[in-house]
Amino acid sequence: KIYIAVDESEFSKQAQAVATKMAQIFNSTLCIAHCISNDDSSGQEAGRGVLENAKASINGITVETKLLIADEQYGLNGISLAIAESATEWKADLLVVGTSNRKGLDRFFSGSVAEELVKKVDCSIMLVRIN
């Protein structure tokens, strides 16, 4: 069972391509999750759109989708916590996450959901970077 958290970034698109290919090779189920912090109808509608777009590009494997709601007061930590809890509930064997290759002050000030997930998940995690 392969779990991937997506947004509309290029990092996410590359990670989804890797996760999809792995799911096809290993005949795995793929769960695509998207996290929102705004739980109103417009936030949910936009989130469902992201999930539908991600799912539309995948053929030949079983795909589930999950719309996650993060507590916005916790920022990146809230997003990573929502993803980690959902991956654990779903009993993921592998979590695939796209990540930037930020270093130095950029990384210090902006943080990383991927970095937080490494600390929080109980399954294997694969970080995918743009080359």
Short mmCIF file of C-alpha atoms in Angstrom, two decimals:
data_model
loop_
_atom_site.label_atom_id
_atom_site.label_comp_id
_atom_site.label_asym_id
_atom_site.label_seq_id
_atom_site.Cartn_x
_atom_site.Cartn_y
_atom_site.Cartn_z
CA LYS A 1 0.00 0.00 0.00
CA ILE A 2 1.57 3.22 -1.23
CA TYR A 3 0.45 6.56 0.16
CA ILE A 4 1.23 9.93 -1.39
CA ALA A 5 0.35 13.43 -0.27
CA VAL A 6 -0.10 15.82 -3.19
CA ASP A 7 -0.50 19.50 -3.83
CA GLU A 8 -0.16 21.37 -7.10
CA SER A 9 3.63 21.81 -6.99
CA GLU A 10 6.15 20.39 -9.41
CA PHE A 11 7.70 18.44 -6.50
CA SER A 12 4.38 16.76 -5.88
CA LYS A 13 3.84 15.90 -9.55
CA GLN A 14 7.22 14.17 -9.75
CA ALA A 15 6.57 12.29 -6.51
CA GLN A 16 3.18 11.16 -7.84
CA ALA A 17 4.82 9.86 -11.01
CA VAL A 18 7.29 7.82 -8.92
CA ALA A 19 4.55 6.51 -6.59
CA THR A 20 2.34 5.56 -9.54
CA LYS A 21 5.17 3.70 -11.27
CA MET A 22 5.99 1.80 -8.07
CA ALA A 23 2.33 0.91 -7.54
CA GLN A 24 2.14 -0.43 -11.11
CA ILE A 25 5.33 -2.47 -10.76
CA PHE A 26 4.33 -3.99 -7.41
CA ASN A 27 0.59 -4.20 -8.15
CA SER A 28 -0.09 -2.03 -5.10
CA THR A 29 -3.00 0.11 -4.05
CA LEU A 30 -2.25 3.83 -4.21
CA CYS A 31 -3.80 6.31 -1.82
CA ILE A 32 -3.61 9.95 -2.88
CA ALA A 33 -4.15 12.49 -0.11
CA HIS A 34 -4.43 16.26 -0.18
CA CYS A 35 -4.41 18.42 2.93
CA ILE A 36 -6.40 21.62 3.35
CA SER A 37 -6.47 24.01 6.26
CA ASN A 38 -9.68 25.78 5.32
CA ASP A 39 -12.61 23.49 6.11
CA ASP A 40 -15.26 25.64 4.42
CA SER A 41 -17.02 24.56 1.22
CA SER A 42 -14.63 26.45 -1.09
CA GLY A 43 -11.58 24.84 0.55
CA GLN A 44 -13.13 21.39 0.28
CA GLU A 45 -14.14 21.97 -3.34
CA ALA A 46 -10.61 23.07 -4.26
CA GLY A 47 -9.15 20.09 -2.40
CA ARG A 48 -11.43 17.64 -4.19
CA GLY A 49 -10.35 19.23 -7.48
CA VAL A 50 -6.68 18.60 -6.67
CA LEU A 51 -7.47 14.95 -5.86
CA GLU A 52 -9.57 14.46 -9.00
CA ASN A 53 -6.81 15.91 -11.19
CA ALA A 54 -4.23 13.65 -9.56
CA LYS A 55 -6.39 10.55 -9.90
CA ALA A 56 -7.33 11.30 -13.53
CA SER A 57 -3.77 10.72 -14.71
CA ILE A 58 -3.55 7.19 -13.27
CA ASN A 59 -4.65 4.00 -15.02
CA GLY A 60 -4.37 0.31 -14.31
CA ILE A 61 -4.12 0.34 -10.51
CA THR A 62 -6.50 0.71 -7.59
CA VAL A 63 -6.55 4.31 -6.38
CA GLU A 64 -8.17 5.75 -3.26
CA THR A 65 -8.31 9.43 -2.38
CA LYS A 66 -8.44 11.22 0.97
CA LEU A 67 -9.12 14.87 1.70
CA LEU A 68 -7.38 15.77 4.95
CA ILE A 69 -8.06 18.78 7.14
CA ALA A 70 -5.14 20.25 9.07
CA ASP A 71 -5.39 22.53 12.05
CA GLU A 72 -4.17 25.76 10.48
CA GLN A 73 -2.91 27.18 13.77
CA TYR A 74 -0.06 24.64 13.65
CA GLY A 75 1.11 25.53 10.12
CA LEU A 76 3.41 22.96 8.51
CA ASN A 77 3.33 20.85 11.64
CA GLY A 78 -0.47 20.59 11.36
CA ILE A 79 -0.20 19.46 7.74
CA SER A 80 2.48 16.86 8.50
CA LEU A 81 0.50 15.58 11.49
CA ALA A 82 -2.68 15.15 9.40
CA ILE A 83 -0.75 13.28 6.70
CA ALA A 84 1.12 11.06 9.19
CA GLU A 85 -2.06 10.13 11.07
CA SER A 86 -3.91 9.34 7.85
CA ALA A 87 -1.05 7.20 6.49
CA THR A 88 -0.98 5.27 9.78
CA GLU A 89 -4.79 4.78 9.78
CA TRP A 90 -4.64 3.54 6.19
CA LYS A 91 -1.79 1.17 7.15
CA ALA A 92 0.55 2.44 4.43
CA ASP A 93 3.67 0.41 3.71
CA LEU A 94 5.35 3.34 1.96
CA LEU A 95 4.81 7.10 2.04
CA VAL A 96 6.08 8.98 -1.02
CA VAL A 97 6.63 12.72 -0.63
CA GLY A 98 7.97 15.35 -3.00
CA THR A 99 10.47 17.76 -1.52
CA SER A 100 12.51 20.75 -2.56
CA ASN A 101 16.22 20.79 -2.15
CA ARG A 102 16.35 23.91 0.01
CA LYS A 103 19.41 24.51 2.10
CA GLY A 104 20.67 27.01 4.59
CA LEU A 105 18.45 29.92 5.61
CA ASP A 106 15.71 29.03 3.10
CA ARG A 107 15.26 25.67 4.85
CA PHE A 108 15.59 27.19 8.32
CA PHE A 109 12.85 29.79 7.78
CA SER A 110 10.40 27.85 5.65
CA GLY A 111 10.72 24.35 7.09
CA SER A 112 9.51 21.30 5.25
CA VAL A 113 6.46 19.07 5.48
CA ALA A 114 8.65 16.22 4.23
CA GLU A 115 11.17 16.82 7.01
CA GLU A 116 8.40 16.73 9.62
CA LEU A 117 6.92 13.55 8.12
CA VAL A 118 10.22 11.72 8.48
CA LYS A 119 9.90 12.29 12.23
CA LYS A 120 6.24 11.26 12.47
CA VAL A 121 5.48 8.25 10.26
CA ASP A 122 5.84 4.60 11.20
CA CYS A 123 6.15 3.30 7.63
CA SER A 124 8.96 3.57 5.12
CA ILE A 125 9.25 6.96 3.47
CA MET A 126 10.61 7.91 0.06
CA LEU A 127 11.57 11.52 -0.61
CA VAL A 128 11.51 12.55 -4.26
CA ARG A 129 13.47 15.61 -5.35
CA ILE A 130 13.39 17.46 -8.64
CA ASN A 131 16.64 16.97 -10.54
#
